[in-house]
Amino acid sequence: MQANSSNHHDPKIIVALDYADADSALELVSQLDPALCRLKVGKELFTAAGPQFVEKLASSNFGVFLDLKFHDIPNTVAKACSAASNLGVWMLNVHASGGIEMMQAAKQAVDRSAAKPLLIAVTVLTSMNQETLNQIGIHTDLPTHVLNLARLTQQAGLDGVVCSALEAQMLRSNLGREFCLVTPGIRPANASKDDQSRIVTPADALALGSSYLVIGRPITKAADPLAALEAISKECISA
Ligand code: C5P
């Protein structure tokens, strides 16, 4: 686990590369500093640009979080995690609702790889609410369901979960200081909210127990992305 080392060697900011093609992503990446951030590649960019693109990014100085949220039978997820680990990524993820056997198989596959990336799980997608949870047959109240899945993730030996910064304090107090909490929905105090509604500033997110902050548009759409990254990074150091 690298979650508690200093900002410089273990940057807390993960820039979300929400782009439709490799060229647009690389244009942004060329302006960023790997000492200050890591990069997140999600389903859109991965599907458009492919594993070779991820391998190329991962072999640069940037750590890469491959955000593909695997969810399938244990054997298939284990093989996907093994393939993702072989790309040299720093972090990858699965859905906790795939169950403990699936997560354990994923963890074993990651641990067998040379790169041994951090493996985290998605608990409940933040696009879901109590009503949509009920519709799929889950009648536990949503925060309890999030905590139950995070506990299962920890039991399976994974490194942490993706969660809202607003859930970070509750998860941190229940799961201990080593558990990695990766939080999106972050906005610097003076930034546009875009389509995010429940937002937290970088300093507040870290104070609430976040380990890493996923930040997209406040950096990718800034007139000067490096200046925006540097400003948020300073805010993190002083938090
Ligand atoms: O541009 P913005 O900072 O809102 O981007 C945040 C990133 O985090 C995007 O890649 C988005 O898909 C992801 N994300 C999110 N909210 C969640 C889970 C993931 O914004 N609850």
mmCIF file of C-alpha atoms and ligand atoms in Angstrom:
data_model
loop_
_atom_site.group_PDB
_atom_site.id
_atom_site.type_symbol
_atom_site.label_atom_id
_atom_site.label_comp_id
_atom_site.label_asym_id
_atom_site.label_seq_id
_atom_site.Cartn_x
_atom_site.Cartn_y
_atom_site.Cartn_z
ATOM 1 C CA MET A 1 0.000 0.000 0.000
ATOM 2 C CA GLN A 2 1.290 3.407 -0.924
ATOM 3 C CA ALA A 3 -1.579 5.495 0.389
ATOM 4 C CA ASN A 4 0.192 7.268 3.228
ATOM 5 C CA SER A 5 3.508 8.424 1.816
ATOM 6 C CA SER A 6 4.316 12.033 0.917
ATOM 7 C CA ASN A 7 2.531 13.881 -1.860
ATOM 8 C CA HIS A 8 5.630 14.266 -4.021
ATOM 9 C CA HIS A 9 6.448 10.557 -4.242
ATOM 10 C CA ASP A 10 2.849 9.472 -4.002
ATOM 11 C CA PRO A 11 0.744 12.164 -5.683
ATOM 12 C CA LYS A 12 -2.815 12.249 -4.356
ATOM 13 C CA ILE A 13 -4.364 13.556 -7.583
ATOM 14 C CA ILE A 14 -5.565 11.173 -10.289
ATOM 15 C CA VAL A 15 -6.481 13.080 -13.464
ATOM 16 C CA ALA A 16 -9.474 11.494 -15.250
ATOM 17 C CA LEU A 17 -8.638 11.185 -18.966
ATOM 18 C CA ASP A 18 -12.243 11.320 -20.173
ATOM 19 C CA TYR A 19 -11.396 11.581 -23.869
ATOM 20 C CA ALA A 20 -12.716 9.846 -26.997
ATOM 21 C CA ASP A 21 -9.310 9.187 -28.559
ATOM 22 C CA ALA A 22 -5.619 8.786 -27.783
ATOM 23 C CA ASP A 23 -4.467 12.018 -29.471
ATOM 24 C CA SER A 24 -6.743 14.234 -27.358
ATOM 25 C CA ALA A 25 -5.641 12.417 -24.200
ATOM 26 C CA LEU A 26 -1.951 12.680 -25.100
ATOM 27 C CA GLU A 27 -2.239 16.402 -25.813
ATOM 28 C CA LEU A 28 -3.411 16.908 -22.217
ATOM 29 C CA VAL A 29 -0.903 14.438 -20.737
ATOM 30 C CA SER A 30 1.990 16.269 -22.436
ATOM 31 C CA GLN A 31 1.105 19.326 -20.329
ATOM 32 C CA LEU A 32 1.007 17.493 -16.963
ATOM 33 C CA ASP A 33 3.737 16.693 -14.431
ATOM 34 C CA PRO A 34 4.041 13.032 -13.290
ATOM 35 C CA ALA A 35 5.439 14.184 -9.935
ATOM 36 C CA LEU A 36 2.054 15.807 -9.216
ATOM 37 C CA CYS A 37 -0.521 13.373 -10.559
ATOM 38 C CA ARG A 38 -1.488 9.977 -11.875
ATOM 39 C CA LEU A 39 -3.855 9.281 -14.790
ATOM 40 C CA LYS A 40 -7.185 7.452 -14.950
ATOM 41 C CA VAL A 41 -8.181 5.611 -18.125
ATOM 42 C CA GLY A 42 -11.844 4.588 -18.194
ATOM 43 C CA LYS A 43 -14.034 2.523 -20.494
ATOM 44 C CA GLU A 44 -14.408 5.172 -23.233
ATOM 45 C CA LEU A 45 -10.702 5.844 -23.801
ATOM 46 C CA PHE A 46 -9.742 2.187 -23.281
ATOM 47 C CA THR A 47 -12.290 1.026 -25.848
ATOM 48 C CA ALA A 48 -11.185 3.666 -28.351
ATOM 49 C CA ALA A 49 -7.419 3.596 -27.846
ATOM 50 C CA GLY A 50 -6.788 0.031 -26.657
ATOM 51 C CA PRO A 51 -4.394 -1.764 -24.331
ATOM 52 C CA GLN A 52 -1.258 -0.664 -26.236
ATOM 53 C CA PHE A 53 -2.142 2.926 -25.424
ATOM 54 C CA VAL A 54 -2.489 2.055 -21.720
ATOM 55 C CA GLU A 55 0.841 0.214 -21.811
ATOM 56 C CA LYS A 56 2.494 3.243 -23.397
ATOM 57 C CA LEU A 57 1.078 5.589 -20.746
ATOM 58 C CA ALA A 58 2.097 3.194 -17.960
ATOM 59 C CA SER A 59 5.644 2.972 -19.263
ATOM 60 C CA SER A 60 5.976 6.768 -19.078
ATOM 61 C CA ASN A 61 6.523 8.251 -15.628
ATOM 62 C CA PHE A 62 2.808 8.455 -14.894
ATOM 63 C CA GLY A 63 1.053 5.903 -12.717
ATOM 64 C CA VAL A 64 -2.121 4.666 -14.456
ATOM 65 C CA PHE A 65 -5.429 3.744 -12.801
ATOM 66 C CA LEU A 66 -7.234 1.454 -15.260
ATOM 67 C CA ASP A 67 -10.886 2.065 -14.345
ATOM 68 C CA LEU A 68 -12.650 -0.813 -16.116
ATOM 69 C CA LYS A 69 -14.728 -2.048 -13.135
ATOM 70 C CA PHE A 70 -14.565 -5.766 -13.955
ATOM 71 C CA HIS A 71 -17.658 -7.792 -12.947
ATOM 72 C CA ASP A 72 -17.989 -11.391 -14.170
ATOM 73 C CA ILE A 73 -17.419 -14.974 -12.995
ATOM 74 C CA PRO A 74 -14.279 -15.318 -10.810
ATOM 75 C CA ASN A 75 -12.159 -17.059 -13.461
ATOM 76 C CA THR A 76 -12.914 -14.436 -16.118
ATOM 77 C CA VAL A 77 -12.288 -11.503 -13.774
ATOM 78 C CA ALA A 78 -9.031 -13.082 -12.572
ATOM 79 C CA LYS A 79 -7.829 -13.394 -16.178
ATOM 80 C CA ALA A 80 -8.860 -9.832 -17.001
ATOM 81 C CA CYS A 81 -7.002 -8.577 -13.890
ATOM 82 C CA SER A 82 -3.957 -10.570 -14.883
ATOM 83 C CA ALA A 83 -4.013 -9.038 -18.389
ATOM 84 C CA ALA A 84 -4.499 -5.533 -16.947
ATOM 85 C CA SER A 85 -1.637 -6.046 -14.465
ATOM 86 C CA ASN A 86 0.640 -7.065 -17.327
ATOM 87 C CA LEU A 87 0.076 -3.639 -18.915
ATOM 88 C CA GLY A 88 2.049 -2.188 -15.995
ATOM 89 C CA VAL A 89 -0.781 -0.174 -14.452
ATOM 90 C CA TRP A 90 -0.554 1.227 -10.903
ATOM 91 C CA MET A 91 -4.197 0.534 -9.929
ATOM 92 C CA LEU A 92 -7.221 -1.345 -11.283
ATOM 93 C CA ASN A 93 -10.733 -2.121 -10.092
ATOM 94 C CA VAL A 94 -13.614 -4.601 -9.962
ATOM 95 C CA HIS A 95 -17.230 -4.461 -8.722
ATOM 96 C CA ALA A 96 -17.578 -5.614 -5.100
ATOM 97 C CA SER A 97 -21.063 -6.933 -5.933
ATOM 98 C CA GLY A 98 -19.347 -9.701 -7.929
ATOM 99 C CA GLY A 99 -18.840 -11.317 -4.501
ATOM 100 C CA ILE A 100 -15.954 -12.396 -2.285
ATOM 101 C CA GLU A 101 -14.905 -15.354 -4.428
ATOM 102 C CA MET A 102 -14.601 -13.099 -7.472
ATOM 103 C CA MET A 103 -12.614 -10.495 -5.537
ATOM 104 C CA GLN A 104 -10.281 -13.111 -4.032
ATOM 105 C CA ALA A 105 -9.619 -14.563 -7.497
ATOM 106 C CA ALA A 106 -8.880 -11.039 -8.772
ATOM 107 C CA LYS A 107 -6.520 -10.382 -5.871
ATOM 108 C CA GLN A 108 -4.619 -13.633 -6.419
ATOM 109 C CA ALA A 109 -4.192 -12.800 -10.105
ATOM 110 C CA VAL A 110 -2.888 -9.310 -9.323
ATOM 111 C CA ASP A 111 -0.488 -10.655 -6.684
ATOM 112 C CA ARG A 112 0.916 -13.178 -9.148
ATOM 113 C CA SER A 113 1.788 -10.401 -11.619
ATOM 114 C CA ALA A 114 5.154 -8.677 -11.758
ATOM 115 C CA ALA A 115 3.670 -5.184 -11.363
ATOM 116 C CA LYS A 116 1.310 -6.039 -8.437
ATOM 117 C CA PRO A 117 -0.970 -3.018 -8.921
ATOM 118 C CA LEU A 118 -3.299 -1.809 -6.197
ATOM 119 C CA LEU A 119 -6.687 -3.505 -6.536
ATOM 120 C CA ILE A 120 -9.791 -1.642 -5.404
ATOM 121 C CA ALA A 121 -13.551 -2.225 -5.705
ATOM 122 C CA VAL A 122 -16.597 -0.178 -6.589
ATOM 123 C CA THR A 123 -19.273 -0.613 -3.897
ATOM 124 C CA VAL A 124 -22.505 1.037 -5.132
ATOM 125 C CA LEU A 125 -22.306 3.247 -8.215
ATOM 126 C CA THR A 126 -23.016 6.807 -7.110
ATOM 127 C CA SER A 127 -25.465 7.121 -10.004
ATOM 128 C CA MET A 128 -27.720 4.762 -8.000
ATOM 129 C CA ASN A 129 -30.103 5.753 -5.216
ATOM 130 C CA GLN A 130 -32.329 3.826 -2.805
ATOM 131 C CA GLU A 131 -35.058 3.467 -5.425
ATOM 132 C CA THR A 132 -32.774 2.011 -8.114
ATOM 133 C CA LEU A 133 -31.202 -0.262 -5.501
ATOM 134 C CA ASN A 134 -34.683 -1.527 -4.512
ATOM 135 C CA GLN A 135 -35.473 -2.134 -8.195
ATOM 136 C CA ILE A 136 -32.630 -4.654 -8.413
ATOM 137 C CA GLY A 137 -33.857 -6.426 -5.283
ATOM 138 C CA ILE A 138 -31.595 -4.828 -2.671
ATOM 139 C CA HIS A 139 -33.649 -3.447 0.201
ATOM 140 C CA THR A 140 -30.814 -2.685 2.630
ATOM 141 C CA ASP A 141 -30.459 1.073 3.127
ATOM 142 C CA LEU A 142 -27.860 2.462 0.766
ATOM 143 C CA PRO A 143 -25.139 3.611 3.248
ATOM 144 C CA THR A 144 -25.328 0.214 5.036
ATOM 145 C CA HIS A 145 -25.045 -1.579 1.701
ATOM 146 C CA VAL A 146 -21.978 0.538 0.820
ATOM 147 C CA LEU A 147 -20.369 -0.335 4.180
ATOM 148 C CA ASN A 148 -21.229 -4.050 3.843
ATOM 149 C CA LEU A 149 -19.633 -4.202 0.375
ATOM 150 C CA ALA A 150 -16.574 -2.248 1.567
ATOM 151 C CA ARG A 151 -16.175 -4.737 4.471
ATOM 152 C CA LEU A 152 -16.435 -7.641 2.014
ATOM 153 C CA THR A 153 -13.791 -5.938 -0.142
ATOM 154 C CA GLN A 154 -11.470 -5.699 2.854
ATOM 155 C CA GLN A 155 -12.127 -9.344 3.824
ATOM 156 C CA ALA A 156 -11.208 -10.381 0.287
ATOM 157 C CA GLY A 157 -7.826 -8.703 0.813
ATOM 158 C CA LEU A 158 -8.258 -5.858 -1.661
ATOM 159 C CA ASP A 159 -6.533 -2.516 -1.088
ATOM 160 C CA GLY A 160 -9.579 -0.257 -0.950
ATOM 161 C CA VAL A 161 -12.717 1.103 -2.600
ATOM 162 C CA VAL A 162 -13.918 3.919 -4.824
ATOM 163 C CA CYS A 163 -16.357 6.081 -2.857
ATOM 164 C CA SER A 164 -17.811 9.550 -2.512
ATOM 165 C CA ALA A 165 -15.735 11.826 -0.260
ATOM 166 C CA LEU A 166 -18.975 12.204 1.696
ATOM 167 C CA GLU A 167 -18.765 8.494 2.584
ATOM 168 C CA ALA A 168 -15.028 8.623 3.319
ATOM 169 C CA GLN A 169 -15.254 9.479 7.010
ATOM 170 C CA MET A 170 -17.706 6.640 7.738
ATOM 171 C CA LEU A 171 -15.614 4.137 5.764
ATOM 172 C CA ARG A 172 -12.317 5.351 7.242
ATOM 173 C CA SER A 173 -13.597 4.960 10.815
ATOM 174 C CA ASN A 174 -14.955 1.456 10.123
ATOM 175 C CA LEU A 175 -12.158 0.077 7.959
ATOM 176 C CA GLY A 176 -8.980 1.531 9.441
ATOM 177 C CA ARG A 177 -6.263 3.880 8.267
ATOM 178 C CA GLU A 178 -4.572 1.549 5.766
ATOM 179 C CA PHE A 179 -7.677 1.026 3.591
ATOM 180 C CA CYS A 180 -7.395 3.023 0.375
ATOM 181 C CA LEU A 181 -10.309 5.390 -0.393
ATOM 182 C CA VAL A 182 -10.383 6.789 -3.928
ATOM 183 C CA THR A 183 -12.861 9.636 -4.301
ATOM 184 C CA PRO A 184 -14.277 11.447 -7.377
ATOM 185 C CA GLY A 185 -16.677 14.423 -7.237
ATOM 186 C CA ILE A 186 -13.899 16.838 -6.213
ATOM 187 C CA ARG A 187 -14.022 20.548 -7.013
ATOM 188 C CA PRO A 188 -11.613 23.299 -5.888
ATOM 189 C CA ALA A 189 -13.520 26.000 -3.961
ATOM 190 C CA ASN A 190 -13.700 28.437 -6.909
ATOM 191 C CA ALA A 191 -14.275 25.888 -9.730
ATOM 192 C CA SER A 192 -17.363 25.144 -11.842
ATOM 193 C CA LYS A 193 -19.478 22.264 -10.478
ATOM 194 C CA ASP A 194 -20.161 20.955 -14.026
ATOM 195 C CA ASP A 195 -22.696 18.127 -13.661
ATOM 196 C CA GLN A 196 -21.491 17.060 -10.199
ATOM 197 C CA SER A 197 -23.939 17.830 -7.395
ATOM 198 C CA ARG A 198 -22.441 16.432 -4.180
ATOM 199 C CA ILE A 199 -18.974 17.961 -4.384
ATOM 200 C CA VAL A 200 -16.134 18.311 -1.871
ATOM 201 C CA THR A 201 -12.964 20.439 -2.082
ATOM 202 C CA PRO A 202 -9.589 18.640 -2.327
ATOM 203 C CA ALA A 203 -8.506 19.714 1.168
ATOM 204 C CA ASP A 204 -11.834 18.679 2.725
ATOM 205 C CA ALA A 205 -11.776 15.307 0.942
ATOM 206 C CA LEU A 206 -8.319 14.541 2.369
ATOM 207 C CA ALA A 207 -9.429 15.713 5.823
ATOM 208 C CA LEU A 208 -12.434 13.361 5.596
ATOM 209 C CA GLY A 209 -10.097 10.424 4.957
ATOM 210 C CA SER A 210 -9.697 10.197 1.156
ATOM 211 C CA SER A 211 -6.434 8.618 0.024
ATOM 212 C CA TYR A 212 -6.597 9.702 -3.627
ATOM 213 C CA LEU A 213 -8.707 12.284 -5.464
ATOM 214 C CA VAL A 214 -10.062 11.644 -8.961
ATOM 215 C CA ILE A 215 -10.262 15.016 -10.726
ATOM 216 C CA GLY A 216 -11.286 15.559 -14.342
ATOM 217 C CA ARG A 217 -12.642 18.805 -15.763
ATOM 218 C CA PRO A 218 -11.150 21.251 -13.225
ATOM 219 C CA ILE A 219 -7.798 20.208 -14.765
ATOM 220 C CA THR A 220 -8.630 18.898 -18.263
ATOM 221 C CA LYS A 221 -10.795 21.898 -19.212
ATOM 222 C CA ALA A 222 -8.619 24.546 -17.551
ATOM 223 C CA ALA A 223 -7.026 27.181 -19.804
ATOM 224 C CA ASP A 224 -3.705 26.143 -18.254
ATOM 225 C CA PRO A 225 -4.007 22.505 -17.050
ATOM 226 C CA LEU A 226 -0.558 22.457 -15.420
ATOM 227 C CA ALA A 227 -1.296 25.628 -13.444
ATOM 228 C CA ALA A 228 -4.613 24.114 -12.314
ATOM 229 C CA LEU A 229 -2.854 20.880 -11.298
ATOM 230 C CA GLU A 230 -0.167 22.807 -9.398
ATOM 231 C CA ALA A 231 -2.758 24.889 -7.553
ATOM 232 C CA ILE A 232 -4.784 21.819 -6.486
ATOM 233 C CA SER A 233 -1.595 20.003 -5.541
ATOM 234 C CA LYS A 234 -0.585 22.891 -3.238
ATOM 235 C CA GLU A 235 -4.048 22.757 -1.686
ATOM 236 C CA CYS A 236 -3.494 19.026 -1.006
ATOM 237 C CA ILE A 237 -0.080 19.557 0.613
ATOM 238 C CA SER A 238 -1.420 22.216 2.970
ATOM 239 C CA ALA A 239 -4.463 20.057 3.887
HETATM 240 O O1 C5P B 1 -14.662 15.931 -14.573
HETATM 241 P P1 C5P B 1 -14.898 15.297 -13.226
HETATM 242 O O2 C5P B 1 -13.902 15.753 -12.159
HETATM 243 O O3 C5P B 1 -16.317 15.437 -12.769
HETATM 244 O O4 C5P B 1 -14.589 13.752 -13.507
HETATM 245 C C1 C5P B 1 -14.628 12.813 -12.505
HETATM 246 C C2 C5P B 1 -14.287 11.432 -12.998
HETATM 247 O O5 C5P B 1 -14.699 10.521 -11.969
HETATM 248 C C3 C5P B 1 -14.993 10.963 -14.258
HETATM 249 O O6 C5P B 1 -14.097 10.027 -14.918
HETATM 250 C C4 C5P B 1 -16.215 10.255 -13.757
HETATM 251 O O7 C5P B 1 -16.685 9.248 -14.604
HETATM 252 C C5 C5P B 1 -15.700 9.653 -12.456
HETATM 253 N N1 C5P B 1 -16.721 9.419 -11.424
HETATM 254 C C6 C5P B 1 -17.527 10.429 -10.912
HETATM 255 N N2 C5P B 1 -18.421 10.165 -9.929
HETATM 256 C C7 C5P B 1 -18.531 8.945 -9.475
HETATM 257 C C8 C5P B 1 -17.738 7.920 -9.955
HETATM 258 C C9 C5P B 1 -16.823 8.187 -10.958
HETATM 259 O O8 C5P B 1 -17.436 11.565 -11.320
HETATM 260 N N3 C5P B 1 -19.369 8.741 -8.516
#
